[in-house]
Amino acid sequence: MRTNRPLSYLSSFFLPFPTMFSDMPFPSKRQKTSPDKTSDFFEYLPDDLLLSILCKLSATASSPSDFINVLVTCKRLNSLGLHSLVLSKASHKTFSVKPQNWCDSVHRFLKHCADAGNVEACYTLGMIRFYCLQNRGSGASLMAKAAMNSHAPALYSLAVIQFNGSGGTKSDKDLRAGVALCARAAFLGHIDALRELGHCLQDGYGVKQNVAEGRRFLLQANARELAAVLSGSNNKRPWNLPVPHPRLRLGTGTGCPLLSDYGCNVPASETHPASKFLSEWFEIRSGSLGPGMRLCSHWGCGRPETRRHEFRRCSVCGVVNYCSRACQALDWKFRHKAECAPVERWLNDDGEEVAGEDGGGDAVMMANS
């Protein structure tokens, strides 16, 4: 039977909103976050957006000043600019410092970039420590860190160290290891490694001699060199018309002809900042080399000897010396071919008479190899 019961038992379900939730904690009212007329809009930009912008800047900077000018703008940009994500993306031009500006702060910045996983910084700092600061172990480990990340210049530099036994004695040479590192760098498309591997195969140096395979690698190096020239944005000359090199004649040797031998005036490729640093470092510190030690005669290399008679000497004139066959081939093409004057006998650094092709042993390199 229906009764007219009061509806008081339903009152608990329809209590006013404040009364029902009076015992529940409510957050305080959010303050207005929109900037007023006197505030700085920059403060309201999120960090991840600024990090993305700084990563793009560090990766595309054409000089260190492009990046440093941003870091000195304010404390926030300075803090975010030294973030590991930003430093890991920095290009080699971001830290291409000149030797006369080298100091502890530059060394620390390169170290921070290397610790952040920047392979270019690992390679650059490794070269500086190994050759300039003569910290062989630390420099080699940094280059190895870059090489493990498939950095072709680091692989090739380690190959040169193995070929010459740099930092050790003559018995520390490991030709097989040098060829293996060179092959890995050549697989990644490194032109100097392709050229070095081609000469090793042609001469049977550290690997079984295979003239045909060596010639193939040299041709591939020339093809990549030409492709790099054609893809350069600063070349305004029409390359479909060969232009004879002003200083060099067409080669008639039995080795693989280089691009200048085809009648093309091919400019030298851009020098890596690490090699440029080495060249300028020893140029302004001429006394930093030990007695009787020499620099590689190829202008784009900059590597010094770490012991006397480490590099190979031209077997024709005995004036120039090279850390590798690739440097010898490049210097022969651009400079030495026009200057080399054959002599029957020449003196070494001790004043002792050395034969042209037979007396120098490993210190002799054929001029047109």
Short mmCIF file of C-alpha atoms in Angstrom, two decimals:
data_model
loop_
_atom_site.label_atom_id
_atom_site.label_comp_id
_atom_site.label_asym_id
_atom_site.label_seq_id
_atom_site.Cartn_x
_atom_site.Cartn_y
_atom_site.Cartn_z
CA MET A 1 0.00 0.00 0.00
CA ARG A 2 1.38 3.37 -0.94
CA THR A 3 1.95 5.85 1.82
CA ASN A 4 2.83 9.48 1.69
CA ARG A 5 6.22 9.17 3.38
CA PRO A 6 8.26 12.28 3.59
CA LEU A 7 11.11 12.60 1.20
CA SER A 8 13.62 13.45 3.87
CA TYR A 9 15.56 10.26 3.22
CA LEU A 10 16.42 11.59 -0.22
CA SER A 11 17.72 14.84 1.08
CA SER A 12 21.21 13.43 1.50
CA PHE A 13 21.42 12.85 -2.23
CA PHE A 14 20.49 16.35 -3.15
CA LEU A 15 22.53 18.40 -0.76
CA PRO A 16 23.83 21.63 -2.15
CA PHE A 17 27.23 21.30 -3.87
CA PRO A 18 29.31 23.15 -1.27
CA THR A 19 27.78 21.27 1.62
CA MET A 20 28.24 17.87 0.03
CA PHE A 21 31.96 18.36 -0.74
CA SER A 22 32.83 20.63 2.12
CA ASP A 23 35.21 18.11 3.64
CA MET A 24 37.14 17.46 0.38
CA PRO A 25 40.32 19.46 -0.29
CA PHE A 26 40.12 21.73 -3.32
CA PRO A 27 43.13 23.23 -5.10
CA SER A 28 43.55 26.92 -4.76
CA LYS A 29 42.52 29.06 -7.63
CA ARG A 30 45.22 29.06 -10.38
CA GLN A 31 46.83 32.36 -10.81
CA LYS A 32 46.62 34.08 -14.12
CA THR A 33 49.50 32.89 -16.33
CA SER A 34 49.04 35.09 -19.34
CA PRO A 35 51.78 37.69 -19.52
CA ASP A 36 50.88 41.25 -18.80
CA LYS A 37 52.15 44.24 -20.65
CA THR A 38 55.29 44.56 -18.52
CA SER A 39 56.36 40.89 -18.48
CA ASP A 40 58.88 39.15 -20.77
CA PHE A 41 57.27 36.75 -23.23
CA PHE A 42 60.53 34.76 -23.37
CA GLU A 43 60.03 33.50 -19.82
CA TYR A 44 56.83 31.71 -20.85
CA LEU A 45 58.49 29.64 -23.61
CA PRO A 46 58.84 25.97 -22.60
CA ASP A 47 62.31 24.49 -22.18
CA ASP A 48 61.77 21.74 -24.72
CA LEU A 49 61.01 24.31 -27.42
CA LEU A 50 64.19 26.24 -26.61
CA LEU A 51 66.21 23.02 -26.58
CA SER A 52 64.92 22.16 -30.04
CA ILE A 53 65.92 25.59 -31.34
CA LEU A 54 69.37 25.41 -29.72
CA CYS A 55 69.95 21.91 -31.15
CA LYS A 56 69.21 23.23 -34.63
CA LEU A 57 71.52 26.19 -34.05
CA SER A 58 74.43 24.08 -32.80
CA ALA A 59 74.05 21.67 -35.71
CA THR A 60 74.03 24.42 -38.37
CA ALA A 61 76.39 27.01 -36.88
CA SER A 62 79.07 28.13 -39.33
CA SER A 63 81.49 29.27 -36.63
CA PRO A 64 81.85 29.14 -32.83
CA SER A 65 80.70 32.75 -32.53
CA ASP A 66 77.27 31.84 -33.93
CA PHE A 67 76.71 29.57 -30.95
CA ILE A 68 78.56 31.55 -28.28
CA ASN A 69 76.66 34.78 -29.02
CA VAL A 70 73.46 32.98 -28.05
CA LEU A 71 74.91 31.51 -24.85
CA VAL A 72 75.97 34.91 -23.52
CA THR A 73 72.51 36.39 -24.07
CA CYS A 74 71.03 35.35 -20.71
CA LYS A 75 71.42 32.79 -17.94
CA ARG A 76 68.58 30.63 -19.20
CA LEU A 77 70.02 30.27 -22.69
CA ASN A 78 73.46 29.67 -21.23
CA SER A 79 72.13 26.87 -19.06
CA LEU A 80 70.05 25.26 -21.83
CA GLY A 81 72.83 25.75 -24.41
CA LEU A 82 75.14 23.53 -22.34
CA HIS A 83 72.54 20.78 -22.14
CA SER A 84 73.89 17.39 -23.23
CA LEU A 85 71.26 17.13 -25.97
CA VAL A 86 72.40 20.41 -27.52
CA LEU A 87 76.11 19.59 -27.23
CA SER A 88 75.60 16.15 -28.78
CA LYS A 89 74.19 17.78 -31.95
CA ALA A 90 76.94 20.39 -32.37
CA SER A 91 78.67 20.36 -35.75
CA HIS A 92 82.43 20.42 -36.17
CA LYS A 93 82.23 24.10 -37.15
CA THR A 94 80.73 24.95 -33.76
CA PHE A 95 83.99 24.10 -32.00
CA SER A 96 86.50 24.80 -34.79
CA VAL A 97 88.66 26.97 -32.56
CA LYS A 98 91.96 28.45 -33.71
CA PRO A 99 95.18 27.29 -32.00
CA GLN A 100 96.05 30.80 -30.83
CA ASN A 101 92.74 30.87 -28.91
CA TRP A 102 93.29 27.51 -27.23
CA CYS A 103 92.78 27.64 -23.46
CA ASP A 104 91.40 25.57 -20.59
CA SER A 105 87.83 26.78 -21.17
CA VAL A 106 87.94 25.65 -24.81
CA HIS A 107 89.35 22.31 -23.68
CA ARG A 108 86.52 21.93 -21.15
CA PHE A 109 83.88 22.81 -23.75
CA LEU A 110 85.22 20.17 -26.14
CA LYS A 111 85.32 17.70 -23.26
CA HIS A 112 81.67 18.44 -22.43
CA CYS A 113 80.70 17.89 -26.07
CA ALA A 114 82.62 14.60 -26.15
CA ASP A 115 81.02 13.45 -22.90
CA ALA A 116 77.62 14.26 -24.39
CA GLY A 117 78.28 11.73 -27.16
CA ASN A 118 79.28 14.13 -29.93
CA VAL A 119 81.45 12.02 -32.26
CA GLU A 120 82.94 15.05 -34.03
CA ALA A 121 84.06 16.43 -30.67
CA CYS A 122 85.53 13.04 -29.73
CA TYR A 123 87.53 12.97 -32.95
CA THR A 124 88.68 16.60 -32.80
CA LEU A 125 89.69 16.46 -29.14
CA GLY A 126 91.31 13.07 -29.71
CA MET A 127 93.49 14.44 -32.51
CA ILE A 128 94.46 17.48 -30.43
CA ARG A 129 95.35 15.40 -27.39
CA PHE A 130 97.23 12.76 -29.35
CA TYR A 131 99.36 15.03 -31.55
CA CYS A 132 99.38 18.50 -29.94
CA LEU A 133 99.15 17.81 -26.20
CA GLN A 134 101.04 14.49 -26.60
CA ASN A 135 98.51 12.67 -24.42
CA ARG A 136 98.61 9.54 -26.58
CA GLY A 137 96.41 7.25 -24.51
CA SER A 138 93.56 9.70 -23.95
CA GLY A 139 93.67 10.92 -27.56
CA ALA A 140 93.58 7.41 -29.00
CA SER A 141 90.69 6.40 -26.73
CA LEU A 142 88.64 9.42 -27.82
CA MET A 143 89.26 8.63 -31.49
CA ALA A 144 88.33 5.01 -30.80
CA LYS A 145 85.09 6.20 -29.19
CA ALA A 146 84.25 8.11 -32.36
CA ALA A 147 85.31 5.16 -34.53
CA MET A 148 82.96 2.83 -32.66
CA ASN A 149 80.16 5.16 -33.76
CA SER A 150 81.20 4.70 -37.42
CA HIS A 151 82.98 8.04 -37.72
CA ALA A 152 84.99 7.64 -40.93
CA PRO A 153 87.73 10.25 -40.28
CA ALA A 154 88.40 8.70 -36.86
CA LEU A 155 88.68 5.23 -38.40
CA TYR A 156 91.12 6.53 -41.00
CA SER A 157 93.21 8.40 -38.40
CA LEU A 158 93.49 5.26 -36.31
CA ALA A 159 94.56 3.41 -39.46
CA VAL A 160 97.37 5.95 -40.03
CA ILE A 161 98.46 5.49 -36.40
CA GLN A 162 98.59 1.71 -36.90
CA PHE A 163 100.49 1.99 -40.20
CA ASN A 164 103.15 4.23 -38.64
CA GLY A 165 103.19 2.89 -35.08
CA SER A 166 102.59 6.48 -33.94
CA GLY A 167 103.16 7.09 -30.26
CA GLY A 168 105.36 4.03 -29.97
CA THR A 169 108.32 2.39 -31.67
CA LYS A 170 108.77 1.00 -35.15
CA SER A 171 107.94 -2.46 -33.87
CA ASP A 172 104.49 -1.21 -32.81
CA LYS A 173 103.35 -0.99 -36.43
CA ASP A 174 100.34 -3.17 -37.16
CA LEU A 175 99.78 -3.19 -40.91
CA ARG A 176 96.89 -5.65 -40.81
CA ALA A 177 95.02 -3.55 -38.25
CA GLY A 178 95.68 -0.46 -40.37
CA VAL A 179 94.25 -2.13 -43.47
CA ALA A 180 91.19 -3.33 -41.53
CA LEU A 181 90.48 0.16 -40.17
CA CYS A 182 91.07 1.63 -43.62
CA ALA A 183 88.65 -0.84 -45.16
CA ARG A 184 85.97 0.11 -42.64
CA ALA A 185 86.44 3.83 -43.34
CA ALA A 186 86.43 3.14 -47.10
CA PHE A 187 83.15 1.26 -46.72
CA LEU A 188 81.71 4.43 -45.16
CA GLY A 189 82.84 6.42 -48.20
CA HIS A 190 85.94 8.17 -46.83
CA ILE A 191 87.91 9.31 -49.89
CA ASP A 192 91.38 9.25 -48.31
CA ALA A 193 90.69 5.77 -46.92
CA LEU A 194 89.65 4.55 -50.37
CA ARG A 195 92.83 5.98 -51.84
CA GLU A 196 95.00 4.52 -49.06
CA LEU A 197 93.39 1.10 -49.39
CA GLY A 198 93.88 1.19 -53.16
CA HIS A 199 97.60 1.86 -52.79
CA CYS A 200 97.92 -0.85 -50.12
CA LEU A 201 96.35 -3.39 -52.48
CA GLN A 202 98.48 -2.28 -55.41
CA ASP A 203 101.71 -2.44 -53.37
CA GLY A 204 100.82 -5.46 -51.23
CA TYR A 205 101.30 -3.35 -48.10
CA GLY A 206 99.67 -5.10 -45.13
CA VAL A 207 97.46 -7.13 -47.43
CA LYS A 208 97.87 -9.59 -50.27
CA GLN A 209 98.74 -7.76 -53.45
CA ASN A 210 95.87 -7.30 -55.89
CA VAL A 211 96.63 -4.67 -58.51
CA ALA A 212 93.25 -4.84 -60.23
CA GLU A 213 91.32 -4.47 -56.96
CA GLY A 214 93.60 -1.65 -55.86
CA ARG A 215 93.00 0.18 -59.10
CA ARG A 216 89.26 -0.22 -58.60
CA PHE A 217 89.46 1.42 -55.19
CA LEU A 218 91.51 4.29 -56.60
CA LEU A 219 88.98 4.85 -59.35
CA GLN A 220 86.21 4.83 -56.76
CA ALA A 221 88.10 7.43 -54.73
CA ASN A 222 88.39 9.63 -57.81
CA ALA A 223 84.70 9.21 -58.59
CA ARG A 224 83.73 10.23 -55.07
CA GLU A 225 86.13 13.15 -55.24
CA LEU A 226 84.50 14.35 -58.45
CA ALA A 227 81.02 13.87 -56.96
CA ALA A 228 82.01 15.99 -53.96
CA VAL A 229 83.25 18.73 -56.28
CA LEU A 230 80.12 18.70 -58.41
CA SER A 231 77.85 18.82 -55.37
CA GLY A 232 79.67 21.80 -53.87
CA SER A 233 77.60 24.96 -53.78
CA ASN A 234 80.57 27.30 -54.20
CA ASN A 235 81.70 25.92 -57.57
CA LYS A 236 80.61 28.22 -60.39
CA ARG A 237 82.77 26.75 -63.16
CA PRO A 238 81.01 24.53 -65.73
CA TRP A 239 82.59 21.12 -65.11
CA ASN A 240 81.47 19.60 -68.38
CA LEU A 241 84.45 21.29 -70.04
CA PRO A 242 87.77 19.97 -68.70
CA VAL A 243 90.27 22.67 -67.85
CA PRO A 244 93.97 21.77 -67.73
CA HIS A 245 95.59 22.28 -64.38
CA PRO A 246 97.83 25.38 -64.59
CA ARG A 247 100.82 23.74 -62.90
CA LEU A 248 100.56 20.07 -63.75
CA ARG A 249 100.98 18.07 -66.92
CA LEU A 250 98.98 15.02 -67.89
CA GLY A 251 100.35 12.01 -66.09
CA THR A 252 101.91 9.11 -67.95
CA GLY A 253 102.60 6.83 -64.99
CA THR A 254 101.35 3.28 -64.70
CA GLY A 255 99.37 4.00 -61.53
CA CYS A 256 95.74 5.01 -61.42
CA PRO A 257 95.40 8.54 -62.83
CA LEU A 258 93.91 11.18 -60.56
CA LEU A 259 91.34 13.76 -61.63
CA SER A 260 93.95 16.36 -62.55
CA ASP A 261 95.45 13.82 -64.93
CA TYR A 262 92.14 13.73 -66.79
CA GLY A 263 92.54 17.46 -67.54
CA CYS A 264 90.13 18.72 -64.86
CA ASN A 265 91.21 21.56 -62.62
CA VAL A 266 89.71 20.09 -59.47
CA PRO A 267 90.12 22.25 -56.34
CA ALA A 268 91.30 20.69 -53.14
CA SER A 269 88.59 19.46 -50.82
CA GLU A 270 87.83 21.35 -47.62
CA THR A 271 90.23 20.51 -44.82
CA HIS A 272 88.72 19.03 -41.69
CA PRO A 273 88.92 21.48 -38.74
CA ALA A 274 90.99 18.96 -36.75
CA SER A 275 93.65 18.77 -39.49
CA LYS A 276 93.58 22.53 -39.91
CA PHE A 277 94.07 22.93 -36.16
CA LEU A 278 97.12 20.64 -36.25
CA SER A 279 98.72 22.54 -39.14
CA GLU A 280 98.25 25.93 -37.49
CA TRP A 281 99.25 24.64 -34.05
CA PHE A 282 102.69 23.47 -35.20
CA GLU A 283 103.09 26.50 -37.45
CA ILE A 284 102.85 28.93 -34.53
CA ARG A 285 104.67 26.53 -32.19
CA SER A 286 107.53 25.52 -34.45
CA GLY A 287 109.67 24.51 -31.48
CA SER A 288 107.11 22.08 -30.06
CA LEU A 289 108.30 19.30 -32.35
CA GLY A 290 111.15 17.22 -31.07
CA PRO A 291 114.59 17.38 -32.67
CA GLY A 292 114.67 15.74 -36.09
CA MET A 293 110.87 15.34 -36.25
CA ARG A 294 108.91 16.58 -39.24
CA LEU A 295 105.37 17.35 -40.29
CA CYS A 296 103.59 15.58 -43.10
CA SER A 297 104.35 17.55 -46.27
CA HIS A 298 100.73 17.46 -47.47
CA TRP A 299 99.29 20.87 -46.62
CA GLY A 300 95.89 19.48 -45.66
CA CYS A 301 97.15 16.94 -43.12
CA GLY A 302 99.01 18.54 -40.22
CA ARG A 303 100.13 15.28 -38.59
CA PRO A 304 103.59 15.39 -37.00
CA GLU A 305 106.01 12.57 -36.41
CA THR A 306 105.93 11.10 -32.91
CA ARG A 307 109.43 9.69 -33.32
CA ARG A 308 112.30 10.28 -35.73
CA HIS A 309 112.02 8.85 -39.25
CA GLU A 310 108.43 7.77 -38.66
CA PHE A 311 107.08 9.06 -41.99
CA ARG A 312 108.08 7.89 -45.46
CA ARG A 313 110.26 10.11 -47.59
CA CYS A 314 110.03 10.74 -51.33
CA SER A 315 112.43 8.31 -53.01
CA VAL A 316 113.19 10.71 -55.87
CA CYS A 317 114.10 14.01 -54.22
CA GLY A 318 114.22 13.11 -50.52
CA VAL A 319 112.84 16.54 -49.61
CA VAL A 320 109.25 15.77 -48.66
CA ASN A 321 107.79 13.14 -46.35
CA TYR A 322 104.28 11.81 -45.81
CA CYS A 323 102.32 10.05 -43.09
CA SER A 324 100.38 7.97 -45.61
CA ARG A 325 100.13 7.03 -49.26
CA ALA A 326 96.92 9.03 -49.54
CA CYS A 327 98.69 12.23 -48.45
CA GLN A 328 101.53 11.46 -50.86
CA ALA A 329 99.14 11.00 -53.77
CA LEU A 330 97.26 14.23 -53.02
CA ASP A 331 100.41 16.29 -52.55
CA TRP A 332 101.86 14.83 -55.75
CA LYS A 333 98.77 15.92 -57.63
CA PHE A 334 98.50 19.45 -56.24
CA ARG A 335 102.09 20.49 -55.63
CA HIS A 336 105.00 18.08 -55.58
CA LYS A 337 104.69 16.83 -59.15
CA ALA A 338 105.79 20.25 -60.41
CA GLU A 339 108.62 20.56 -57.88
CA CYS A 340 110.13 17.10 -57.54
CA ALA A 341 113.66 16.99 -58.91
CA PRO A 342 115.31 13.57 -59.06
CA VAL A 343 118.69 13.16 -57.40
CA GLU A 344 120.93 10.13 -57.22
CA ARG A 345 121.67 10.38 -53.51
CA TRP A 346 120.49 12.60 -50.66
CA LEU A 347 121.34 13.09 -47.01
CA ASN A 348 119.10 12.24 -44.08
CA ASP A 349 118.67 14.42 -41.01
CA ASP A 350 121.87 13.07 -39.43
CA GLY A 351 123.96 14.03 -42.46
CA GLU A 352 124.33 10.43 -43.56
CA GLU A 353 124.11 9.64 -47.25
CA VAL A 354 121.04 7.59 -48.22
CA ALA A 355 120.33 5.90 -51.52
CA GLY A 356 117.37 6.97 -53.58
CA GLU A 357 115.21 3.86 -53.58
CA ASP A 358 117.04 1.13 -51.73
CA GLY A 359 118.68 2.70 -48.70
CA GLY A 360 115.70 4.24 -46.96
CA GLY A 361 113.73 1.10 -46.09
CA ASP A 362 110.35 2.04 -44.70
CA ALA A 363 111.32 5.71 -44.78
CA VAL A 364 111.13 5.73 -48.59
CA MET A 365 108.02 6.25 -50.71
CA MET A 366 107.84 6.16 -54.48
CA ALA A 367 106.94 9.57 -55.86
CA ASN A 368 104.30 8.41 -58.31
CA SER A 369 102.85 5.46 -56.43
#
